[in-house]
PDB file of C-alpha atoms in Angstrom:
ATOM      1  CA  UNK A   5      -7.639 -14.158  33.344  1.00 53.00           C
ATOM      2  CA  UNK A   6      -9.107 -14.006  29.857  1.00 53.00           C
ATOM      3  CA  UNK A   7     -11.615 -16.777  30.035  1.00 53.00           C
ATOM      4  CA  UNK A   8     -13.043 -13.871  33.232  1.00 61.00           C
ATOM      5  CA  UNK A   9     -12.532 -10.875  30.525  1.00 62.00           C
ATOM      6  CA  UNK A  10     -14.313 -13.095  27.513  1.00 62.00           C
ATOM      7  CA  UNK A  11     -17.161 -13.401  29.933  1.00 66.00           C
ATOM      8  CA  UNK A  12     -17.224  -9.347  31.114  1.00 65.00           C
ATOM      9  CA  UNK A  13     -17.109  -9.092  27.421  1.00 61.00           C
ATOM     10  CA  UNK A  14     -19.999 -11.567  26.253  1.00 64.00           C
ATOM     11  CA  UNK A  15     -22.207 -10.699  29.080  1.00 65.00           C
ATOM     12  CA  UNK A  16     -22.297  -6.597  27.942  1.00 65.00           C
ATOM     13  CA  UNK A  17     -22.482  -7.428  24.594  1.00 68.00           C
ATOM     14  CA  UNK A  18     -26.255  -9.146  25.560  1.00 71.00           C
ATOM     15  CA  UNK A  19     -26.439  -6.510  26.960  1.00 74.00           C
ATOM     16  CA  UNK A  20     -25.668  -3.518  24.794  1.00 69.00           C
ATOM     17  CA  UNK A  21     -28.321  -6.266  22.124  1.00 73.00           C
ATOM     18  CA  UNK A  22     -31.515  -6.114  24.396  1.00 72.00           C
ATOM     19  CA  UNK A  23     -30.328  -2.560  24.938  1.00 70.00           C
ATOM     20  CA  UNK A  24     -31.139  -2.238  21.043  1.00 71.00           C
ATOM     21  CA  UNK A  25     -33.129  -4.359  20.349  1.00 69.00           C
ATOM     22  CA  UNK A  26     -35.515  -2.526  23.484  1.00 68.00           C
ATOM     23  CA  UNK A  27     -34.766   0.266  21.071  1.00 69.00           C
ATOM     24  CA  UNK A  28     -35.390  -0.742  17.455  1.00 68.00           C
ATOM     25  CA  UNK A  29     -38.861  -2.324  18.934  1.00 70.00           C
ATOM     26  CA  UNK A  30     -39.681   0.436  19.490  1.00 62.00           C
ATOM     27  CA  UNK A  31     -38.629   3.226  16.620  1.00 66.00           C
ATOM     28  CA  UNK A  32     -41.000   0.314  15.115  1.00 68.00           C
ATOM     29  CA  UNK A  33     -43.203   0.143  16.735  1.00 65.00           C
ATOM     30  CA  UNK A  34     -43.693   3.580  17.120  1.00 66.00           C
ATOM     31  CA  UNK A  35     -43.710   4.278  13.222  1.00 64.00           C
ATOM     32  CA  UNK A  36     -46.721   1.739  12.541  1.00 69.00           C
ATOM     33  CA  UNK A  37     -48.287   3.248  15.501  1.00 62.00           C
ATOM     34  CA  UNK A  38     -47.164   6.721  13.067  1.00 66.00           C
ATOM     35  CA  UNK A  39     -48.087   5.376  10.302  1.00 71.00           C
ATOM     36  CA  UNK A  40     -51.854   4.433  10.980  1.00 71.00           C
ATOM     37  CA  UNK A  41     -52.548   8.140  12.523  1.00 78.00           C
ATOM     38  CA  UNK A  42     -52.123   9.219   9.620  1.00 77.00           C
ATOM     39  CA  UNK A  43     -53.814   6.787   7.384  1.00 78.00           C
ATOM     40  CA  UNK A  44     -57.236   6.956   9.954  1.00 83.00           C
ATOM     41  CA  UNK A  45     -56.829  11.193   9.620  1.00 86.00           C
ATOM     42  CA  UNK A  46     -57.174   9.991   5.933  1.00 85.00           C
ATOM     43  CA  UNK A  47     -59.731   7.542   5.909  1.00 87.00           C
ATOM     44  CA  UNK A  48     -62.045   9.964   7.515  1.00 88.00           C
ATOM     45  CA  UNK A  49     -60.642  12.891   5.566  1.00 88.00           C
ATOM     46  CA  UNK A  50     -61.867  10.724   2.461  1.00 88.00           C
ATOM     47  CA  UNK A  51     -65.148   9.681   4.092  1.00 91.00           C
ATOM     48  CA  UNK A  52     -65.648  13.976   4.599  1.00 91.00           C
ATOM     49  CA  UNK A  53     -65.084  14.284   0.607  1.00 90.00           C
ATOM     50  CA  UNK A  54     -67.390  11.725  -0.055  1.00 91.00           C
ATOM     51  CA  UNK A  55     -70.302  13.679   2.197  1.00 92.00           C
ATOM     52  CA  UNK A  56     -69.051  16.900   0.584  1.00 91.00           C
ATOM     53  CA  UNK A  57     -69.647  15.879  -2.880  1.00 91.00           C
ATOM     54  CA  UNK A  58     -73.352  14.401  -2.283  1.00 90.00           C
ATOM     55  CA  UNK A  59     -74.199  17.388  -1.056  1.00 90.00           C
ATOM     56  CA  UNK A  60     -72.932  19.577  -4.383  1.00 92.00           C
ATOM     57  CA  UNK A  61     -74.222  16.507  -5.668  1.00 91.00           C
ATOM     58  CA  UNK A  62     -78.030  17.257  -4.290  1.00 89.00           C
ATOM     59  CA  UNK A  63     -77.508  21.410  -5.323  1.00 87.00           C
ATOM     60  CA  UNK A  64     -77.375  19.882  -8.725  1.00 88.00           C
ATOM     61  CA  UNK A  65     -80.174  17.084  -8.751  1.00 88.00           C
ATOM     62  CA  UNK A  66     -82.081  17.630  -5.209  1.00 85.00           C
ATOM     63  CA  UNK A  67     -84.361  14.903  -6.229  1.00 87.00           C
ATOM     64  CA  UNK A  68     -82.134  12.011  -7.162  1.00 87.00           C
ATOM     65  CA  UNK A  69     -81.159   9.626  -3.976  1.00 90.00           C
ATOM     66  CA  UNK A  70     -79.529   7.355  -6.324  1.00 90.00           C
ATOM     67  CA  UNK A  71     -76.099   8.903  -6.997  1.00 86.00           C
ATOM     68  CA  UNK A  72     -77.930   9.604 -10.612  1.00 85.00           C
ATOM     69  CA  UNK A  73     -77.100   5.630 -11.306  1.00 86.00           C
ATOM     70  CA  UNK A  74     -81.186   5.539 -11.480  1.00 84.00           C
ATOM     71  CA  UNK A  75     -79.978   2.039  -9.172  1.00 85.00           C
ATOM     72  CA  UNK A  76     -80.233   1.149  -5.700  1.00 85.00           C
ATOM     73  CA  UNK A  77     -76.769   1.831  -4.009  1.00 76.00           C
ATOM     74  CA  UNK A  78     -74.210   1.369  -2.340  1.00 90.00           C
ATOM     75  CA  UNK A  79     -72.432   3.620  -4.226  1.00 92.00           C
ATOM     76  CA  UNK A  80     -68.568   3.794  -4.807  1.00 91.00           C
ATOM     77  CA  UNK A  81     -66.249   6.221  -5.973  1.00 91.00           C
ATOM     78  CA  UNK A  82     -62.527   6.785  -6.420  1.00 91.00           C
ATOM     79  CA  UNK A  83     -60.471   9.671  -4.820  1.00 86.00           C
ATOM     80  CA  UNK A  84     -57.845  11.342  -6.743  1.00 86.00           C
ATOM     81  CA  UNK A  85     -54.838  12.924  -6.100  1.00 82.00           C
ATOM     82  CA  UNK A  86     -53.069  16.221  -7.848  1.00 83.00           C
ATOM     83  CA  UNK A  87     -51.196  13.568 -10.409  1.00 84.00           C
ATOM     84  CA  UNK A  88     -54.094  10.366 -10.834  1.00 83.00           C
ATOM     85  CA  UNK A  89     -53.128   8.548  -8.750  1.00 87.00           C
ATOM     86  CA  UNK A  90     -55.861   6.119  -6.665  1.00 86.00           C
ATOM     87  CA  UNK A  91     -55.605   7.383  -2.839  1.00 86.00           C
ATOM     88  CA  UNK A  92     -58.514   5.504  -1.857  1.00 88.00           C
ATOM     89  CA  UNK A  93     -62.427   5.638  -2.348  1.00 88.00           C
ATOM     90  CA  UNK A  94     -65.646   6.856  -0.305  1.00 90.00           C
ATOM     91  CA  UNK A  95     -68.633   4.641  -0.127  1.00 91.00           C
ATOM     92  CA  UNK A  96     -72.517   6.070  -0.617  1.00 93.00           C
ATOM     93  CA  UNK A  97     -74.831   5.073   1.295  1.00 92.00           C
ATOM     94  CA  UNK A  98     -77.942   7.126   1.383  1.00 92.00           C
ATOM     95  CA  UNK A  99     -81.173   7.089   2.628  1.00 91.00           C
ATOM     96  CA  UNK A 100     -83.989   8.803   0.756  1.00 91.00           C
ATOM     97  CA  UNK A 101     -86.078  11.112   2.464  1.00 89.00           C
ATOM     98  CA  UNK A 102     -90.032  10.136   3.961  1.00 85.00           C
ATOM     99  CA  UNK A 103     -92.738  11.494   2.190  1.00 79.00           C
ATOM    100  CA  UNK A 104     -93.470  14.864   3.481  1.00 75.00           C
ATOM    101  CA  UNK A 105     -89.539  15.751   4.227  1.00 81.00           C
ATOM    102  CA  UNK A 106     -86.387  16.387   2.444  1.00 85.00           C
ATOM    103  CA  UNK A 107     -83.741  14.843   5.000  1.00 88.00           C
ATOM    104  CA  UNK A 108     -82.002  12.376   3.713  1.00 92.00           C
ATOM    105  CA  UNK A 109     -79.273  10.344   5.222  1.00 92.00           C
ATOM    106  CA  UNK A 110     -76.002  10.081   4.036  1.00 92.00           C
ATOM    107  CA  UNK A 111     -73.678   7.380   5.388  1.00 93.00           C
ATOM    108  CA  UNK A 112     -69.785   8.123   3.639  1.00 93.00           C
ATOM    109  CA  UNK A 113     -66.960   6.006   4.789  1.00 91.00           C
ATOM    110  CA  UNK A 114     -63.680   6.138   3.632  1.00 91.00           C
ATOM    111  CA  UNK A 115     -61.350   4.416   2.707  1.00 89.00           C
ATOM    112  CA  UNK A 116     -56.942   4.059   1.054  1.00 88.00           C
ATOM    113  CA  UNK A 117     -55.681   1.768  -1.173  1.00 84.00           C
ATOM    114  CA  UNK A 118     -52.906   1.595   1.357  1.00 81.00           C
ATOM    115  CA  UNK A 119     -54.816   0.268   3.954  1.00 84.00           C
ATOM    116  CA  UNK A 120     -57.669  -1.702   2.570  1.00 82.00           C
ATOM    117  CA  UNK A 121     -58.209  -3.076   6.058  1.00 84.00           C
ATOM    118  CA  UNK A 122     -58.718   0.688   7.012  1.00 84.00           C
ATOM    119  CA  UNK A 123     -61.989   2.512   7.091  1.00 87.00           C
ATOM    120  CA  UNK A 124     -63.295   5.564   8.923  1.00 89.00           C
ATOM    121  CA  UNK A 125     -67.231   6.560   8.522  1.00 91.00           C
ATOM    122  CA  UNK A 126     -69.469   9.200   8.324  1.00 91.00           C
ATOM    123  CA  UNK A 127     -73.374   9.706   9.100  1.00 93.00           C
ATOM    124  CA  UNK A 128     -74.942  13.237   7.941  1.00 92.00           C
ATOM    125  CA  UNK A 129     -78.731  14.492   7.594  1.00 91.00           C
ATOM    126  CA  UNK A 130     -79.197  16.866   5.764  1.00 88.00           C
ATOM    127  CA  UNK A 131     -82.186  18.872   4.167  1.00 86.00           C
ATOM    128  CA  UNK A 132     -83.627  21.754   2.571  1.00 81.00           C
ATOM    129  CA  UNK A 133     -84.523  24.431   5.212  1.00 76.00           C
ATOM    130  CA  UNK A 134     -88.019  25.882   5.867  1.00 78.00           C
ATOM    131  CA  UNK A 135     -89.124  28.583   5.897  1.00 81.00           C
ATOM    132  CA  UNK A 136     -90.571  27.309   9.542  1.00 81.00           C
ATOM    133  CA  UNK A 137     -87.982  27.787  10.982  1.00 85.00           C
ATOM    134  CA  UNK A 138     -88.198  31.535  11.529  1.00 90.00           C
ATOM    135  CA  UNK A 139     -90.013  32.947  14.328  1.00 92.00           C
ATOM    136  CA  UNK A 140     -90.966  35.429  11.636  1.00 92.00           C
ATOM    137  CA  UNK A 141     -90.581  35.958   8.616  1.00 91.00           C
ATOM    138  CA  UNK A 142     -91.013  39.213   5.450  1.00 91.00           C
ATOM    139  CA  UNK A 143     -91.440  40.331   2.115  1.00 90.00           C
ATOM    140  CA  UNK A 144     -90.790  44.010   3.614  1.00 90.00           C
ATOM    141  CA  UNK A 145     -89.221  46.386   6.130  1.00 93.00           C
ATOM    142  CA  UNK A 146     -90.022  45.595   8.750  1.00 93.00           C
ATOM    143  CA  UNK A 147     -89.474  47.306  12.782  1.00 94.00           C
ATOM    144  CA  UNK A 148     -89.815  45.655  16.087  1.00 94.00           C
ATOM    145  CA  UNK A 149     -91.082  48.106  19.004  1.00 92.00           C
ATOM    146  CA  UNK A 150     -89.318  47.908  21.968  1.00 91.00           C
ATOM    147  CA  UNK A 151     -90.126  45.351  24.805  1.00 91.00           C
ATOM    148  CA  UNK A 152     -90.502  42.973  22.054  1.00 93.00           C
ATOM    149  CA  UNK A 153     -88.582  39.310  22.696  1.00 94.00           C
ATOM    150  CA  UNK A 154     -88.419  37.129  19.773  1.00 95.00           C
ATOM    151  CA  UNK A 155     -86.385  33.881  20.296  1.00 93.00           C
ATOM    152  CA  UNK A 156     -86.059  32.061  16.695  1.00 92.00           C
ATOM    153  CA  UNK A 157     -85.048  33.739  13.882  1.00 95.00           C
ATOM    154  CA  UNK A 158     -86.336  36.685  12.343  1.00 95.00           C
ATOM    155  CA  UNK A 159     -85.409  37.309   7.941  1.00 95.00           C
ATOM    156  CA  UNK A 160     -87.129  40.217   6.309  1.00 94.00           C
ATOM    157  CA  UNK A 161     -86.616  40.564   2.354  1.00 93.00           C
ATOM    158  CA  UNK A 162     -87.022  44.203   2.896  1.00 92.00           C
ATOM    159  CA  UNK A 163     -85.216  45.974   6.346  1.00 93.00           C
ATOM    160  CA  UNK A 164     -85.393  45.396  10.270  1.00 95.00           C
ATOM    161  CA  UNK A 165     -85.276  48.175  12.936  1.00 95.00           C
ATOM    162  CA  UNK A 166     -85.098  46.400  16.238  1.00 96.00           C
ATOM    163  CA  UNK A 167     -85.744  48.133  18.716  1.00 95.00           C
ATOM    164  CA  UNK A 168     -86.157  44.564  21.240  1.00 94.00           C
ATOM    165  CA  UNK A 169     -84.762  41.367  22.033  1.00 95.00           C
ATOM    166  CA  UNK A 170     -83.668  38.776  20.193  1.00 96.00           C
ATOM    167  CA  UNK A 171     -82.128  35.906  21.349  1.00 96.00           C
ATOM    168  CA  UNK A 172     -81.320  34.273  17.661  1.00 95.00           C
ATOM    169  CA  UNK A 173     -80.334  35.552  14.098  1.00 95.00           C
ATOM    170  CA  UNK A 174     -81.876  38.596  12.554  1.00 96.00           C
ATOM    171  CA  UNK A 175     -80.651  39.011   8.577  1.00 96.00           C
ATOM    172  CA  UNK A 176     -81.973  41.324   5.830  1.00 96.00           C
ATOM    173  CA  UNK A 177     -81.697  41.306   2.437  1.00 94.00           C
ATOM    174  CA  UNK A 178     -80.244  44.556   2.115  1.00 94.00           C
ATOM    175  CA  UNK A 179     -77.476  46.204   2.933  1.00 94.00           C
ATOM    176  CA  UNK A 180     -78.647  49.208   3.496  1.00 93.00           C
ATOM    177  CA  UNK A 181     -82.246  50.806   3.486  1.00 94.00           C
ATOM    178  CA  UNK A 182     -85.001  53.959   3.732  1.00 91.00           C
ATOM    179  CA  UNK A 183     -86.278  53.202   7.416  1.00 90.00           C
ATOM    180  CA  UNK A 184     -89.988  54.184   6.397  1.00 87.00           C
ATOM    181  CA  UNK A 185     -90.253  55.416  10.216  1.00 84.00           C
ATOM    182  CA  UNK A 186     -88.559  58.439  10.390  1.00 81.00           C
ATOM    183  CA  UNK A 187     -85.687  60.495   8.491  1.00 82.00           C
ATOM    184  CA  UNK A 188     -82.160  61.500   7.398  1.00 83.00           C
ATOM    185  CA  UNK A 189     -79.630  58.687   5.993  1.00 87.00           C
ATOM    186  CA  UNK A 190     -80.467  55.301   4.432  1.00 92.00           C
ATOM    187  CA  UNK A 191     -80.212  53.192   7.953  1.00 93.00           C
ATOM    188  CA  UNK A 192     -78.196  49.160   7.440  1.00 95.00           C
ATOM    189  CA  UNK A 193     -80.526  46.609   6.450  1.00 94.00           C
ATOM    190  CA  UNK A 194     -80.797  45.716  10.480  1.00 96.00           C
ATOM    191  CA  UNK A 195     -80.515  48.704  13.046  1.00 95.00           C
ATOM    192  CA  UNK A 196     -81.549  49.713  15.962  1.00 94.00           C
ATOM    193  CA  UNK A 197     -82.286  52.455  18.314  1.00 94.00           C
ATOM    194  CA  UNK A 198     -82.025  50.899  21.684  1.00 94.00           C
ATOM    195  CA  UNK A 199     -78.328  53.267  23.051  1.00 93.00           C
ATOM    196  CA  UNK A 200     -76.542  53.837  21.562  1.00 93.00           C
ATOM    197  CA  UNK A 201     -78.029  54.127  17.846  1.00 91.00           C
ATOM    198  CA  UNK A 202     -76.066  52.819  14.874  1.00 93.00           C
ATOM    199  CA  UNK A 203     -74.537  54.967  13.354  1.00 92.00           C
ATOM    200  CA  UNK A 204     -75.539  55.132   9.066  1.00 91.00           C
ATOM    201  CA  UNK A 205     -73.393  53.660   6.414  1.00 92.00           C
ATOM    202  CA  UNK A 206     -70.471  53.065   5.752  1.00 91.00           C
ATOM    203  CA  UNK A 207     -69.540  53.332   8.800  1.00 92.00           C
ATOM    204  CA  UNK A 208     -68.714  50.309  11.349  1.00 93.00           C
ATOM    205  CA  UNK A 209     -71.277  48.121  11.893  1.00 93.00           C
ATOM    206  CA  UNK A 210     -71.505  47.737  16.042  1.00 93.00           C
ATOM    207  CA  UNK A 211     -71.396  44.285  17.327  1.00 90.00           C
ATOM    208  CA  UNK A 212     -74.889  45.407  19.666  1.00 93.00           C
ATOM    209  CA  UNK A 213     -75.169  41.253  21.695  1.00 94.00           C
ATOM    210  CA  UNK A 214     -77.671  43.240  24.301  1.00 94.00           C
ATOM    211  CA  UNK A 215     -79.744  43.617  20.830  1.00 95.00           C
ATOM    212  CA  UNK A 216     -78.671  40.529  18.907  1.00 96.00           C
ATOM    213  CA  UNK A 217     -77.831  38.414  21.365  1.00 95.00           C
ATOM    214  CA  UNK A 218     -76.917  35.429  18.389  1.00 94.00           C
ATOM    215  CA  UNK A 219     -75.880  38.562  15.598  1.00 94.00           C
ATOM    216  CA  UNK A 220     -77.380  39.883  12.768  1.00 95.00           C
ATOM    217  CA  UNK A 221     -76.508  39.131   9.375  1.00 95.00           C
ATOM    218  CA  UNK A 222     -77.035  41.608   5.630  1.00 94.00           C
ATOM    219  CA  UNK A 223     -77.340  41.041   2.898  1.00 93.00           C
ATOM    220  CA  UNK A 224     -78.597  37.111   2.864  1.00 93.00           C
ATOM    221  CA  UNK A 225     -80.659  36.131  -0.462  1.00 90.00           C
ATOM    222  CA  UNK A 226     -83.815  36.547  -0.508  1.00 90.00           C
ATOM    223  CA  UNK A 227     -86.368  34.726   0.827  1.00 87.00           C
ATOM    224  CA  UNK A 228     -88.539  33.121  -2.578  1.00 83.00           C
ATOM    225  CA  UNK A 229     -91.742  35.251  -1.908  1.00 83.00           C
ATOM    226  CA  UNK A 230     -93.582  34.009  -4.967  1.00 79.00           C
ATOM    227  CA  UNK A 231     -91.994  30.368  -5.368  1.00 75.00           C
ATOM    228  CA  UNK A 232     -93.696  29.887  -2.252  1.00 76.00           C
ATOM    229  CA  UNK A 233     -96.594  30.782  -3.016  1.00 77.00           C
ATOM    230  CA  UNK A 234     -97.057  29.280  -5.841  1.00 77.00           C
ATOM    231  CA  UNK A 235     -96.290  25.959  -3.408  1.00 77.00           C
ATOM    232  CA  UNK A 236     -99.136  27.213  -1.256  1.00 80.00           C
ATOM    233  CA  UNK A 237    -100.918  27.155  -4.382  1.00 84.00           C
ATOM    234  CA  UNK A 238    -100.327  24.066  -5.882  1.00 83.00           C
ATOM    235  CA  UNK A 239    -100.499  22.721  -2.040  1.00 83.00           C
ATOM    236  CA  UNK A 240    -104.215  23.908  -1.896  1.00 86.00           C
ATOM    237  CA  UNK A 241    -104.873  22.234  -5.983  1.00 86.00           C
ATOM    238  CA  UNK A 242    -103.227  18.592  -4.185  1.00 85.00           C
ATOM    239  CA  UNK A 243    -105.447  18.732  -1.264  1.00 86.00           C
ATOM    240  CA  UNK A 244    -108.511  19.773  -3.284  1.00 86.00           C
ATOM    241  CA  UNK A 245    -108.111  16.769  -6.252  1.00 86.00           C
ATOM    242  CA  UNK A 246    -106.554  14.346  -4.247  1.00 82.00           C
ATOM    243  CA  UNK A 247    -107.055  14.677   0.013  1.00 80.00           C
ATOM    244  CA  UNK A 248    -108.498  16.626   1.871  1.00 84.00           C
ATOM    245  CA  UNK A 249    -109.504  20.277   2.084  1.00 86.00           C
ATOM    246  CA  UNK A 250    -110.998  22.498   4.443  1.00 88.00           C
ATOM    247  CA  UNK A 251    -112.522  25.941   2.814  1.00 85.00           C
ATOM    248  CA  UNK A 252    -112.818  29.670   5.687  1.00 85.00           C
ATOM    249  CA  UNK A 253    -114.451  28.258   8.353  1.00 86.00           C
ATOM    250  CA  UNK A 254    -116.780  31.465   9.340  1.00 86.00           C
ATOM    251  CA  UNK A 255    -115.903  30.943  12.536  1.00 87.00           C
ATOM    252  CA  UNK A 256    -112.053  31.436  14.931  1.00 87.00           C
ATOM    253  CA  UNK A 257    -110.753  29.444  12.892  1.00 89.00           C
ATOM    254  CA  UNK A 258    -109.878  24.991  12.909  1.00 91.00           C
ATOM    255  CA  UNK A 259    -109.162  22.595  15.397  1.00 91.00           C
ATOM    256  CA  UNK A 260    -106.883  20.174  14.722  1.00 90.00           C
ATOM    257  CA  UNK A 261    -105.942  16.527  16.378  1.00 92.00           C
ATOM    258  CA  UNK A 262    -103.563  14.637  15.149  1.00 89.00           C
ATOM    259  CA  UNK A 263    -103.843  10.616  15.604  1.00 90.00           C
ATOM    260  CA  UNK A 264    -101.348   7.537  15.922  1.00 90.00           C
ATOM    261  CA  UNK A 265    -103.716   6.047  12.887  1.00 90.00           C
ATOM    262  CA  UNK A 266    -102.443   8.182  10.027  1.00 85.00           C
ATOM    263  CA  UNK A 267    -106.611  10.309  10.516  1.00 89.00           C
ATOM    264  CA  UNK A 268    -107.616  13.527  12.670  1.00 91.00           C
ATOM    265  CA  UNK A 269    -110.372  15.062  13.588  1.00 92.00           C
ATOM    266  CA  UNK A 270    -111.470  18.528  12.520  1.00 91.00           C
ATOM    267  CA  UNK A 271    -113.090  21.033  15.492  1.00 92.00           C
ATOM    268  CA  UNK A 272    -114.239  24.280  14.197  1.00 91.00           C
ATOM    269  CA  UNK A 273    -113.946  26.749  16.582  1.00 90.00           C
ATOM    270  CA  UNK A 274    -116.335  29.357  17.608  1.00 90.00           C
ATOM    271  CA  UNK A 275    -115.162  30.935  20.824  1.00 88.00           C
ATOM    272  CA  UNK A 276    -112.409  31.396  22.967  1.00 84.00           C
ATOM    273  CA  UNK A 277    -112.110  31.006  26.831  1.00 85.00           C
ATOM    274  CA  UNK A 278    -108.748  31.830  29.237  1.00 82.00           C
ATOM    275  CA  UNK A 279    -107.425  29.072  30.581  1.00 78.00           C
ATOM    276  CA  UNK A 280    -108.153  28.601  34.707  1.00 79.00           C
ATOM    277  CA  UNK A 281    -106.136  30.505  36.708  1.00 68.00           C
TER     278      UNK A 281
END
């Protein structure tokens, strides 16, 4: 009897041990998986910190693609917590923009001190915004009449009255202005007279997606037209000194055909013909 009881106790004890070992293993694996998940998230955040850092660096040194070192990368930075302890590193690989472009490629690799074998990467491309992105840009107030449809961004350093349909963002550098097309109080920097006409400031700006599909923003920083004029003058001087410069065509302009061997063909346009129907 005692022998049978002992066997039963041993069997149940073995089962209990197996169950406890299984539970312990599951808990251990779950804890380890949770720890790795946290570490992976920390690594990607460190990589993001590297991208944010170099965006800041380029804002202050827009032509420095060597992290202020004057030598080739990669560039390693420690990331500290609030107590000054090193929690990880971000490693930057920077590809400068090609000639004639401002597009720089930055790859940031985030590594954590607790698990040096775990790393995450982020690659981003940054460029200085170009006025070529605008469909229309001006240094004075503008008006777009009814029936006008514009697909690209619109910006003015003055005010904008828009009575058509804008598929992209419309921005102005002023919060309000005196619209020269009518009398009365100042209008919003970007406003419309499409029914119902926008109220006057300081009323709340209505949404009006029927006119501004992507919205409107004002005031925003002004575009430096003085600097743009200086840049164009410098481009002209450079072309005259060490390039190709063509004065007015004396006709209707030029047609330029860019070729794959880094040359181009230039034609003077003397007349226009309608496309075949």
